[in-house]
Every structure is written in C-alpha cells, then in structure tokens.
mmCIF file with all atom_site columns, C-alpha atoms in Angstrom:
data_model
loop_
_atom_site.group_PDB
_atom_site.id
_atom_site.type_symbol
_atom_site.label_atom_id
_atom_site.label_alt_id
_atom_site.label_comp_id
_atom_site.label_asym_id
_atom_site.label_entity_id
_atom_site.label_seq_id
_atom_site.pdbx_PDB_ins_code
_atom_site.Cartn_x
_atom_site.Cartn_y
_atom_site.Cartn_z
_atom_site.occupancy
_atom_site.B_iso_or_equiv
_atom_site.pdbx_formal_charge
_atom_site.auth_seq_id
_atom_site.auth_comp_id
_atom_site.auth_asym_id
_atom_site.auth_atom_id
_atom_site.pdbx_PDB_model_num
ATOM 1   C CA . PRO A 1 1   ? -121.828 179.069 -15.308 1.00 78.00 ? 1   PRO A CA 1
ATOM 2   C CA . ARG A 1 2   ? -120.446 178.107 -11.872 1.00 85.00 ? 2   ARG A CA 1
ATOM 3   C CA . ARG A 1 3   ? -120.843 174.374 -12.497 1.00 88.00 ? 3   ARG A CA 1
ATOM 4   C CA . ARG A 1 4   ? -119.297 174.701 -15.962 1.00 89.00 ? 4   ARG A CA 1
ATOM 5   C CA . ARG A 1 5   ? -116.330 176.636 -14.529 1.00 90.00 ? 5   ARG A CA 1
ATOM 6   C CA . LEU A 1 6   ? -115.761 173.952 -11.887 1.00 91.00 ? 6   LEU A CA 1
ATOM 7   C CA . LEU A 1 7   ? -115.917 171.272 -14.586 1.00 92.00 ? 7   LEU A CA 1
ATOM 8   C CA . LEU A 1 8   ? -113.335 173.109 -16.718 1.00 92.00 ? 8   LEU A CA 1
ATOM 9   C CA . ILE A 1 9   ? -110.979 173.548 -13.755 1.00 93.00 ? 9   ILE A CA 1
ATOM 10  C CA . SER A 1 10  ? -111.304 169.858 -12.839 1.00 94.00 ? 10  SER A CA 1
ATOM 11  C CA . LEU A 1 11  ? -110.668 168.853 -16.436 1.00 94.00 ? 11  LEU A CA 1
ATOM 12  C CA . GLY A 1 12  ? -107.602 171.115 -16.588 1.00 95.00 ? 12  GLY A CA 1
ATOM 13  C CA . VAL A 1 13  ? -106.164 169.629 -13.397 1.00 95.00 ? 13  VAL A CA 1
ATOM 14  C CA . ALA A 1 14  ? -106.749 166.080 -14.690 1.00 96.00 ? 14  ALA A CA 1
ATOM 15  C CA . VAL A 1 15  ? -105.015 166.877 -17.990 1.00 95.00 ? 15  VAL A CA 1
ATOM 16  C CA . ALA A 1 16  ? -102.072 168.455 -16.139 1.00 95.00 ? 16  ALA A CA 1
ATOM 17  C CA . ILE A 1 17  ? -101.672 165.359 -13.944 1.00 94.00 ? 17  ILE A CA 1
ATOM 18  C CA . ILE A 1 18  ? -101.774 163.074 -16.992 1.00 94.00 ? 18  ILE A CA 1
ATOM 19  C CA . VAL A 1 19  ? -99.141  165.191 -18.779 1.00 93.00 ? 19  VAL A CA 1
ATOM 20  C CA . VAL A 1 20  ? -96.811  165.110 -15.750 1.00 92.00 ? 20  VAL A CA 1
ATOM 21  C CA . VAL A 1 21  ? -97.206  161.338 -15.343 1.00 90.00 ? 21  VAL A CA 1
ATOM 22  C CA . LEU A 1 22  ? -96.512  160.760 -19.048 1.00 90.00 ? 22  LEU A CA 1
ATOM 23  C CA . ALA A 1 23  ? -93.509  163.111 -18.922 1.00 88.00 ? 23  ALA A CA 1
ATOM 24  C CA . VAL A 1 24  ? -92.003  160.918 -16.198 1.00 87.00 ? 24  VAL A CA 1
ATOM 25  C CA . ILE A 1 25  ? -93.078  157.428 -17.357 1.00 85.00 ? 25  ILE A CA 1
ATOM 26  C CA . LEU A 1 26  ? -92.392  157.621 -21.118 1.00 83.00 ? 26  LEU A CA 1
ATOM 27  C CA . PRO A 1 27  ? -88.708  158.645 -20.879 1.00 81.00 ? 27  PRO A CA 1
ATOM 28  C CA . ILE A 1 28  ? -88.088  155.911 -18.305 1.00 79.00 ? 28  ILE A CA 1
ATOM 29  C CA . TYR A 1 29  ? -89.746  153.331 -20.531 1.00 78.00 ? 29  TYR A CA 1
ATOM 30  C CA . PHE A 1 30  ? -87.925  154.280 -23.743 1.00 75.00 ? 30  PHE A CA 1
ATOM 31  C CA . THR A 1 31  ? -84.483  154.959 -22.245 1.00 75.00 ? 31  THR A CA 1
ATOM 32  C CA . ILE A 1 32  ? -84.241  152.182 -19.671 1.00 71.00 ? 32  ILE A CA 1
ATOM 33  C CA . ILE A 1 33  ? -86.850  149.427 -19.947 1.00 70.00 ? 33  ILE A CA 1
ATOM 34  C CA . LYS A 1 34  ? -87.079  149.104 -23.734 1.00 65.00 ? 34  LYS A CA 1
ATOM 35  C CA . LYS A 1 35  ? -83.322  149.526 -24.186 1.00 59.00 ? 35  LYS A CA 1
ATOM 36  C CA . HIS A 1 36  ? -82.724  146.774 -21.598 1.00 54.00 ? 36  HIS A CA 1
ATOM 37  C CA . LYS A 1 37  ? -85.069  144.404 -23.460 1.00 56.00 ? 37  LYS A CA 1
ATOM 38  C CA . ASP A 1 38  ? -83.429  145.215 -26.835 1.00 54.00 ? 38  ASP A CA 1
ATOM 39  C CA . SER A 1 39  ? -79.851  144.774 -25.598 1.00 50.00 ? 39  SER A CA 1
ATOM 40  C CA . HIS A 1 40  ? -80.499  141.793 -23.317 1.00 45.00 ? 40  HIS A CA 1
ATOM 41  C CA . SER A 1 41  ? -78.604  139.465 -25.648 1.00 43.00 ? 41  SER A CA 1
ATOM 42  C CA . GLY A 1 42  ? -75.509  141.719 -25.809 1.00 43.00 ? 42  GLY A CA 1
ATOM 43  C CA . GLY A 1 43  ? -72.060  140.505 -24.783 1.00 40.00 ? 43  GLY A CA 1
ATOM 44  C CA . SER A 1 44  ? -70.428  141.159 -21.466 1.00 40.00 ? 44  SER A CA 1
ATOM 45  C CA . SER A 1 45  ? -67.092  140.738 -19.814 1.00 40.00 ? 45  SER A CA 1
ATOM 46  C CA . SER A 1 46  ? -66.195  139.618 -16.338 1.00 40.00 ? 46  SER A CA 1
ATOM 47  C CA . SER A 1 47  ? -64.732  141.911 -13.727 1.00 40.00 ? 47  SER A CA 1
ATOM 48  C CA . ALA A 1 48  ? -63.359  139.224 -11.456 1.00 40.00 ? 48  ALA A CA 1
ATOM 49  C CA . ALA A 1 49  ? -60.290  140.585 -9.766  1.00 39.00 ? 49  ALA A CA 1
ATOM 50  C CA . SER A 1 50  ? -57.330  139.158 -7.944  1.00 38.00 ? 50  SER A CA 1
ATOM 51  C CA . GLY A 1 51  ? -54.279  140.591 -6.266  1.00 39.00 ? 51  GLY A CA 1
ATOM 52  C CA . PRO A 1 52  ? -53.908  143.508 -3.881  1.00 40.00 ? 52  PRO A CA 1
ATOM 53  C CA . GLY A 1 53  ? -57.077  145.364 -5.023  1.00 43.00 ? 53  GLY A CA 1
ATOM 54  C CA . ALA A 1 54  ? -59.283  142.297 -4.842  1.00 46.00 ? 54  ALA A CA 1
ATOM 55  C CA . ASN A 1 55  ? -61.929  141.775 -2.223  1.00 44.00 ? 55  ASN A CA 1
ATOM 56  C CA . PRO A 1 56  ? -61.741  138.244 -0.788  1.00 46.00 ? 56  PRO A CA 1
ATOM 57  C CA . GLU A 1 57  ? -65.239  138.630 0.740   1.00 49.00 ? 57  GLU A CA 1
ATOM 58  C CA . SER A 1 58  ? -66.780  139.076 -2.719  1.00 50.00 ? 58  SER A CA 1
ATOM 59  C CA . PRO A 1 59  ? -67.623  135.778 -4.454  1.00 49.00 ? 59  PRO A CA 1
ATOM 60  C CA . THR A 1 60  ? -65.787  136.948 -7.596  1.00 51.00 ? 60  THR A CA 1
ATOM 61  C CA . GLY A 1 61  ? -63.111  138.905 -5.729  1.00 65.00 ? 61  GLY A CA 1
ATOM 62  C CA . ALA A 1 62  ? -64.145  142.109 -7.545  1.00 74.00 ? 62  ALA A CA 1
ATOM 63  C CA . ILE A 1 63  ? -64.870  145.367 -5.743  1.00 84.00 ? 63  ILE A CA 1
ATOM 64  C CA . SER A 1 64  ? -65.482  147.561 -8.797  1.00 88.00 ? 64  SER A CA 1
ATOM 65  C CA . GLY A 1 65  ? -66.288  147.434 -12.475 1.00 90.00 ? 65  GLY A CA 1
ATOM 66  C CA . GLY A 1 66  ? -67.815  149.182 -15.434 1.00 91.00 ? 66  GLY A CA 1
ATOM 67  C CA . ASP A 1 67  ? -70.335  148.536 -18.199 1.00 92.00 ? 67  ASP A CA 1
ATOM 68  C CA . GLY A 1 68  ? -70.707  144.835 -18.948 1.00 91.00 ? 68  GLY A CA 1
ATOM 69  C CA . SER A 1 69  ? -68.974  143.572 -15.836 1.00 90.00 ? 69  SER A CA 1
ATOM 70  C CA . LEU A 1 70  ? -70.452  140.549 -14.107 1.00 89.00 ? 70  LEU A CA 1
ATOM 71  C CA . ILE A 1 71  ? -71.364  140.977 -10.463 1.00 87.00 ? 71  ILE A CA 1
ATOM 72  C CA . THR A 1 72  ? -71.893  137.994 -8.197  1.00 84.00 ? 72  THR A CA 1
ATOM 73  C CA . THR A 1 73  ? -73.583  138.780 -4.904  1.00 80.00 ? 73  THR A CA 1
ATOM 74  C CA . ALA A 1 74  ? -72.975  137.044 -1.587  1.00 76.00 ? 74  ALA A CA 1
ATOM 75  C CA . ASP A 1 75  ? -76.037  134.837 -2.153  1.00 79.00 ? 75  ASP A CA 1
ATOM 76  C CA . ASN A 1 76  ? -74.625  133.682 -5.534  1.00 83.00 ? 76  ASN A CA 1
ATOM 77  C CA . VAL A 1 77  ? -76.906  135.783 -7.751  1.00 86.00 ? 77  VAL A CA 1
ATOM 78  C CA . THR A 1 78  ? -75.046  136.965 -10.849 1.00 88.00 ? 78  THR A CA 1
ATOM 79  C CA . PHE A 1 79  ? -76.069  139.920 -12.986 1.00 90.00 ? 79  PHE A CA 1
ATOM 80  C CA . THR A 1 80  ? -74.471  142.186 -15.573 1.00 92.00 ? 80  THR A CA 1
ATOM 81  C CA . TYR A 1 81  ? -73.813  145.817 -14.659 1.00 92.00 ? 81  TYR A CA 1
ATOM 82  C CA . SER A 1 82  ? -75.093  148.015 -17.475 1.00 93.00 ? 82  SER A CA 1
ATOM 83  C CA . ASN A 1 83  ? -74.076  151.669 -17.736 1.00 92.00 ? 83  ASN A CA 1
ATOM 84  C CA . GLN A 1 84  ? -73.528  153.013 -21.251 1.00 91.00 ? 84  GLN A CA 1
ATOM 85  C CA . TRP A 1 85  ? -72.472  156.447 -19.992 1.00 91.00 ? 85  TRP A CA 1
ATOM 86  C CA . GLY A 1 86  ? -69.119  155.384 -18.552 1.00 92.00 ? 86  GLY A CA 1
ATOM 87  C CA . GLY A 1 87  ? -70.258  154.960 -14.973 1.00 92.00 ? 87  GLY A CA 1
ATOM 88  C CA . SER A 1 88  ? -68.827  152.401 -12.605 1.00 93.00 ? 88  SER A CA 1
ATOM 89  C CA . TRP A 1 89  ? -69.829  150.475 -9.501  1.00 91.00 ? 89  TRP A CA 1
ATOM 90  C CA . TYR A 1 90  ? -67.802  149.983 -6.338  1.00 89.00 ? 90  TYR A CA 1
ATOM 91  C CA . TYR A 1 91  ? -68.479  147.977 -3.209  1.00 85.00 ? 91  TYR A CA 1
ATOM 92  C CA . ASP A 1 92  ? -66.066  146.762 -0.558  1.00 83.00 ? 92  ASP A CA 1
ATOM 93  C CA . PRO A 1 93  ? -67.716  145.094 2.464   1.00 79.00 ? 93  PRO A CA 1
ATOM 94  C CA . SER A 1 94  ? -64.614  145.748 4.559   1.00 81.00 ? 94  SER A CA 1
ATOM 95  C CA . ASN A 1 95  ? -65.033  149.496 3.908   1.00 82.00 ? 95  ASN A CA 1
ATOM 96  C CA . PRO A 1 96  ? -68.748  150.062 3.087   1.00 79.00 ? 96  PRO A CA 1
ATOM 97  C CA . PHE A 1 97  ? -68.724  153.851 3.544   1.00 80.00 ? 97  PHE A CA 1
ATOM 98  C CA . PHE A 1 98  ? -66.041  154.445 0.897   1.00 82.00 ? 98  PHE A CA 1
ATOM 99  C CA . SER A 1 99  ? -67.284  154.527 -2.658  1.00 82.00 ? 99  SER A CA 1
ATOM 100 C CA . SER A 1 100 ? -65.494  155.577 -5.798  1.00 89.00 ? 100 SER A CA 1
ATOM 101 C CA . ALA A 1 101 ? -68.530  154.679 -7.940  1.00 92.00 ? 101 ALA A CA 1
ATOM 102 C CA . ARG A 1 102 ? -69.678  157.237 -10.462 1.00 91.00 ? 102 ARG A CA 1
ATOM 103 C CA . PRO A 1 103 ? -72.985  157.563 -12.335 1.00 89.00 ? 103 PRO A CA 1
ATOM 104 C CA . GLN A 1 104 ? -71.365  158.586 -15.646 1.00 89.00 ? 104 GLN A CA 1
ATOM 105 C CA . SER A 1 105 ? -67.908  159.500 -16.925 1.00 90.00 ? 105 SER A CA 1
ATOM 106 C CA . TRP A 1 106 ? -68.425  163.283 -16.790 1.00 88.00 ? 106 TRP A CA 1
ATOM 107 C CA . SER A 1 107 ? -69.581  163.367 -13.154 1.00 89.00 ? 107 SER A CA 1
ATOM 108 C CA . PRO A 1 108 ? -67.351  163.209 -10.085 1.00 91.00 ? 108 PRO A CA 1
ATOM 109 C CA . ALA A 1 109 ? -67.223  159.906 -8.224  1.00 91.00 ? 109 ALA A CA 1
ATOM 110 C CA . LEU A 1 110 ? -69.186  159.659 -4.984  1.00 88.00 ? 110 LEU A CA 1
ATOM 111 C CA . ASN A 1 111 ? -66.007  160.155 -2.946  1.00 89.00 ? 111 ASN A CA 1
ATOM 112 C CA . GLU A 1 112 ? -64.925  163.242 -4.943  1.00 91.00 ? 112 GLU A CA 1
ATOM 113 C CA . THR A 1 113 ? -65.885  166.821 -4.147  1.00 91.00 ? 113 THR A CA 1
ATOM 114 C CA . TRP A 1 114 ? -68.756  168.298 -6.145  1.00 88.00 ? 114 TRP A CA 1
ATOM 115 C CA . ASP A 1 115 ? -67.902  171.665 -7.696  1.00 89.00 ? 115 ASP A CA 1
ATOM 116 C CA . TYR A 1 116 ? -71.120  173.604 -8.245  1.00 85.00 ? 116 TYR A CA 1
ATOM 117 C CA . SER A 1 117 ? -69.399  176.045 -10.605 1.00 87.00 ? 117 SER A CA 1
ATOM 118 C CA . THR A 1 118 ? -68.386  173.356 -13.131 1.00 88.00 ? 118 THR A CA 1
ATOM 119 C CA . ASP A 1 119 ? -70.458  170.234 -12.383 1.00 86.00 ? 119 ASP A CA 1
ATOM 120 C CA . SER A 1 120 ? -74.049  170.538 -13.550 1.00 81.00 ? 120 SER A CA 1
ATOM 121 C CA . ILE A 1 121 ? -77.153  168.792 -12.251 1.00 80.00 ? 121 ILE A CA 1
ATOM 122 C CA . HIS A 1 122 ? -79.674  167.468 -14.778 1.00 76.00 ? 122 HIS A CA 1
ATOM 123 C CA . GLY A 1 123 ? -83.019  166.016 -13.764 1.00 76.00 ? 123 GLY A CA 1
ATOM 124 C CA . VAL A 1 124 ? -85.293  166.045 -10.779 1.00 74.00 ? 124 VAL A CA 1
ATOM 125 C CA . ASN A 1 125 ? -85.445  163.556 -7.924  1.00 70.00 ? 125 ASN A CA 1
ATOM 126 C CA . LEU A 1 126 ? -89.130  162.760 -7.487  1.00 69.00 ? 126 LEU A CA 1
ATOM 127 C CA . GLY A 1 127 ? -88.748  160.318 -4.599  1.00 66.00 ? 127 GLY A CA 1
ATOM 128 C CA . GLY A 1 128 ? -86.092  161.712 -2.291  1.00 65.00 ? 128 GLY A CA 1
ATOM 129 C CA . TRP A 1 129 ? -88.539  163.452 0.021   1.00 69.00 ? 129 TRP A CA 1
ATOM 130 C CA . LEU A 1 130 ? -89.842  160.062 1.187   1.00 73.00 ? 130 LEU A CA 1
ATOM 131 C CA . VAL A 1 131 ? -86.420  158.711 2.195   1.00 78.00 ? 131 VAL A CA 1
ATOM 132 C CA . LEU A 1 132 ? -85.611  158.670 5.896   1.00 83.00 ? 132 LEU A CA 1
ATOM 133 C CA . GLU A 1 133 ? -82.260  160.256 6.756   1.00 83.00 ? 133 GLU A CA 1
ATOM 134 C CA . PRO A 1 134 ? -80.887  161.317 10.160  1.00 85.00 ? 134 PRO A CA 1
ATOM 135 C CA . TYR A 1 135 ? -81.252  165.007 9.248   1.00 82.00 ? 135 TYR A CA 1
ATOM 136 C CA . ILE A 1 136 ? -84.859  164.548 8.025   1.00 82.00 ? 136 ILE A CA 1
ATOM 137 C CA . ALA A 1 137 ? -86.256  162.548 10.969  1.00 84.00 ? 137 ALA A CA 1
ATOM 138 C CA . PRO A 1 138 ? -83.678  162.751 13.784  1.00 88.00 ? 138 PRO A CA 1
ATOM 139 C CA . ALA A 1 139 ? -86.112  161.487 16.441  1.00 87.00 ? 139 ALA A CA 1
ATOM 140 C CA . LEU A 1 140 ? -86.290  158.094 14.722  1.00 89.00 ? 140 LEU A CA 1
ATOM 141 C CA . PHE A 1 141 ? -82.491  157.763 14.537  1.00 90.00 ? 141 PHE A CA 1
ATOM 142 C CA . GLU A 1 142 ? -81.536  159.101 17.988  1.00 91.00 ? 142 GLU A CA 1
ATOM 143 C CA . LYS A 1 143 ? -83.147  156.115 19.700  1.00 89.00 ? 143 LYS A CA 1
ATOM 144 C CA . TYR A 1 144 ? -80.834  153.719 17.839  1.00 90.00 ? 144 TYR A CA 1
ATOM 145 C CA . GLN A 1 145 ? -77.396  155.263 18.290  1.00 86.00 ? 145 GLN A CA 1
ATOM 146 C CA . ASN A 1 146 ? -74.781  152.768 19.493  1.00 81.00 ? 146 ASN A CA 1
ATOM 147 C CA . VAL A 1 147 ? -76.889  149.627 19.084  1.00 86.00 ? 147 VAL A CA 1
ATOM 148 C CA . THR A 1 148 ? -75.346  146.194 19.578  1.00 84.00 ? 148 THR A CA 1
ATOM 149 C CA . PRO A 1 149 ? -73.300  145.248 16.482  1.00 84.00 ? 149 PRO A CA 1
ATOM 150 C CA . SER A 1 150 ? -74.605  142.345 14.416  1.00 83.00 ? 150 SER A CA 1
ATOM 151 C CA . PRO A 1 151 ? -73.872  140.893 10.945  1.00 82.00 ? 151 PRO A CA 1
ATOM 152 C CA . ALA A 1 152 ? -76.592  143.167 9.542   1.00 81.00 ? 152 ALA A CA 1
ATOM 153 C CA . LEU A 1 153 ? -75.298  146.197 11.522  1.00 84.00 ? 153 LEU A CA 1
ATOM 154 C CA . PRO A 1 154 ? -71.499  146.008 11.581  1.00 79.00 ? 154 PRO A CA 1
ATOM 155 C CA . GLY A 1 155 ? -70.172  148.428 14.181  1.00 80.00 ? 155 GLY A CA 1
ATOM 156 C CA . GLY A 1 156 ? -73.695  149.052 15.482  1.00 82.00 ? 156 GLY A CA 1
ATOM 157 C CA . LEU A 1 157 ? -74.003  152.150 13.279  1.00 83.00 ? 157 LEU A CA 1
ATOM 158 C CA . VAL A 1 158 ? -77.457  153.348 12.229  1.00 88.00 ? 158 VAL A CA 1
ATOM 159 C CA . VAL A 1 159 ? -76.785  155.772 9.384   1.00 86.00 ? 159 VAL A CA 1
ATOM 160 C CA . ASP A 1 160 ? -79.549  155.340 6.797   1.00 87.00 ? 160 ASP A CA 1
ATOM 161 C CA . GLU A 1 161 ? -83.050  153.964 6.265   1.00 88.00 ? 161 GLU A CA 1
ATOM 162 C CA . TRP A 1 162 ? -81.793  150.393 5.750   1.00 88.00 ? 162 TRP A CA 1
ATOM 163 C CA . SER A 1 163 ? -79.732  150.238 8.953   1.00 89.00 ? 163 SER A CA 1
ATOM 164 C CA . LEU A 1 164 ? -82.563  152.011 10.818  1.00 91.00 ? 164 LEU A CA 1
ATOM 165 C CA . SER A 1 165 ? -85.060  149.380 9.689   1.00 91.00 ? 165 SER A CA 1
ATOM 166 C CA . VAL A 1 166 ? -82.675  146.574 10.742  1.00 91.00 ? 166 VAL A CA 1
ATOM 167 C CA . ALA A 1 167 ? -82.263  148.155 14.194  1.00 92.00 ? 167 ALA A CA 1
ATOM 168 C CA . MET A 1 168 ? -86.031  148.621 14.505  1.00 92.00 ? 168 MET A CA 1
ATOM 169 C CA . LEU A 1 169 ? -86.679  144.990 13.556  1.00 91.00 ? 169 LEU A CA 1
ATOM 170 C CA . ASN A 1 170 ? -84.275  143.932 16.329  1.00 89.00 ? 170 ASN A CA 1
ATOM 171 C CA . ASP A 1 171 ? -86.030  146.205 18.855  1.00 89.00 ? 171 ASP A CA 1
ATOM 172 C CA . THR A 1 172 ? -88.637  144.103 20.657  1.00 89.00 ? 172 THR A CA 1
ATOM 173 C CA . SER A 1 173 ? -89.253  146.605 23.469  1.00 90.00 ? 173 SER A CA 1
ATOM 174 C CA . GLU A 1 174 ? -92.509  148.508 23.974  1.00 90.00 ? 174 GLU A CA 1
ATOM 175 C CA . GLY A 1 175 ? -92.766  151.175 21.267  1.00 86.00 ? 175 GLY A CA 1
ATOM 176 C CA . GLY A 1 176 ? -90.099  149.454 19.164  1.00 88.00 ? 176 GLY A CA 1
ATOM 177 C CA . GLY A 1 177 ? -90.359  147.491 15.961  1.00 90.00 ? 177 GLY A CA 1
ATOM 178 C CA . ILE A 1 178 ? -90.677  148.377 12.313  1.00 90.00 ? 178 ILE A CA 1
ATOM 179 C CA . GLU A 1 179 ? -94.175  149.788 12.901  1.00 91.00 ? 179 GLU A CA 1
ATOM 180 C CA . GLN A 1 180 ? -92.439  153.026 13.937  1.00 90.00 ? 180 GLN A CA 1
ATOM 181 C CA . ILE A 1 181 ? -91.686  153.770 10.283  1.00 87.00 ? 181 ILE A CA 1
ATOM 182 C CA . GLU A 1 182 ? -95.310  153.169 9.298   1.00 87.00 ? 182 GLU A CA 1
ATOM 183 C CA . GLU A 1 183 ? -96.444  155.440 12.131  1.00 87.00 ? 183 GLU A CA 1
ATOM 184 C CA . HIS A 1 184 ? -93.968  158.108 10.989  1.00 86.00 ? 184 HIS A CA 1
ATOM 185 C CA . TYR A 1 185 ? -95.346  158.073 7.444   1.00 83.00 ? 185 TYR A CA 1
ATOM 186 C CA . LYS A 1 186 ? -98.931  158.225 8.746   1.00 84.00 ? 186 LYS A CA 1
ATOM 187 C CA . THR A 1 187 ? -98.204  161.365 10.769  1.00 81.00 ? 187 THR A CA 1
ATOM 188 C CA . PHE A 1 188 ? -95.323  163.253 9.113   1.00 67.00 ? 188 PHE A CA 1
ATOM 189 C CA . ILE A 1 189 ? -97.425  165.594 6.965   1.00 63.00 ? 189 ILE A CA 1
#
C-alpha cells in the first residue's frame, strides 16, 4: 500500500508537470512559431524616415515603426517587424531610455502611465524571476556605479543586466569578470 501510494503520487506529479509544460509550449507554437512560418512570404513596407523625426545614427534613419516595417540594425542586418495587434517599436540611440513603443494598440506605451483601474494584465511572466535588476541583486550593481564610459556603456551607467555584464567583462580586477553572474546564480537560492 505504501509503495503503491508513492507510485500514484509520483505519477500525479509527472502528469501535472507535463500538463503545465504543454500549456506553455503549445500556445507559443501555434500563435507565434507556426504563424510566422505561414506568413513568412507576406508583404511588408519600409519605415525609413527622414526629416526632423529621423535618426541619423540608424542605417535607415527610422526610430519607430509598426507591423511590416523594415528594420536595419547597425551591423546591416535587416528584418521585418511583425506585430498584428497594433504594437510598435521605437529606438533612438541618442536617447536610449525613452521609449514610446507599445506591445499592442490597447495597451499604454512604455513611456505612458499604467492605470491599474482600466488597463488589464493578461498572462504570466515565467522568466522574470531570473532577470538581474538593481532592486533584485543590488550588491552586484553597487560595485559598478559610475564606471568609465565606453561605446558599450555610454555615460558609464549600469542600469540593467546587459550593461552590468558589459561592465563585468571590462572588470579585470580580482573578484571581477563575468563569472560573478554565474556565482550569483549558483548561490542565490
């Protein structure tokens, strides 16, 4: 009886894990991956901009666009922005902390105030707890305040996991280096 009970509990846990994994993977496959493969031959329009709103540092001059706009990165890679829900992208290297991008038409842009009484949240973020932010792991960030500015760290500001990793890679002192992140993840639980 005891062995059978343990077997049933183990089987129940395994089934629950499989159901959760399928509940996450299947919607992603059918709504994003398969749709991308099916619509890969669809038309697109360019979002190259000129004039006062243009960004001369961008290869196309564009700093924003919507569904179907072509984006050319600094290393000359071109791709089509796809967002069927009315979202838009925005990036201006001269002002990287300002963003009027929005995920979909009915949500406020990133630079707009979120109103919890009218704006609803749908979905669950399954990966956010692994992201390093200054308020999550302040000890990692405090060491790299006011670092020497470089092309990868304009202004010498360490504000997120990317800029933290760049600063750590530049740190050749004892106890420095990118291994600090690996050590953090080994010991944070």
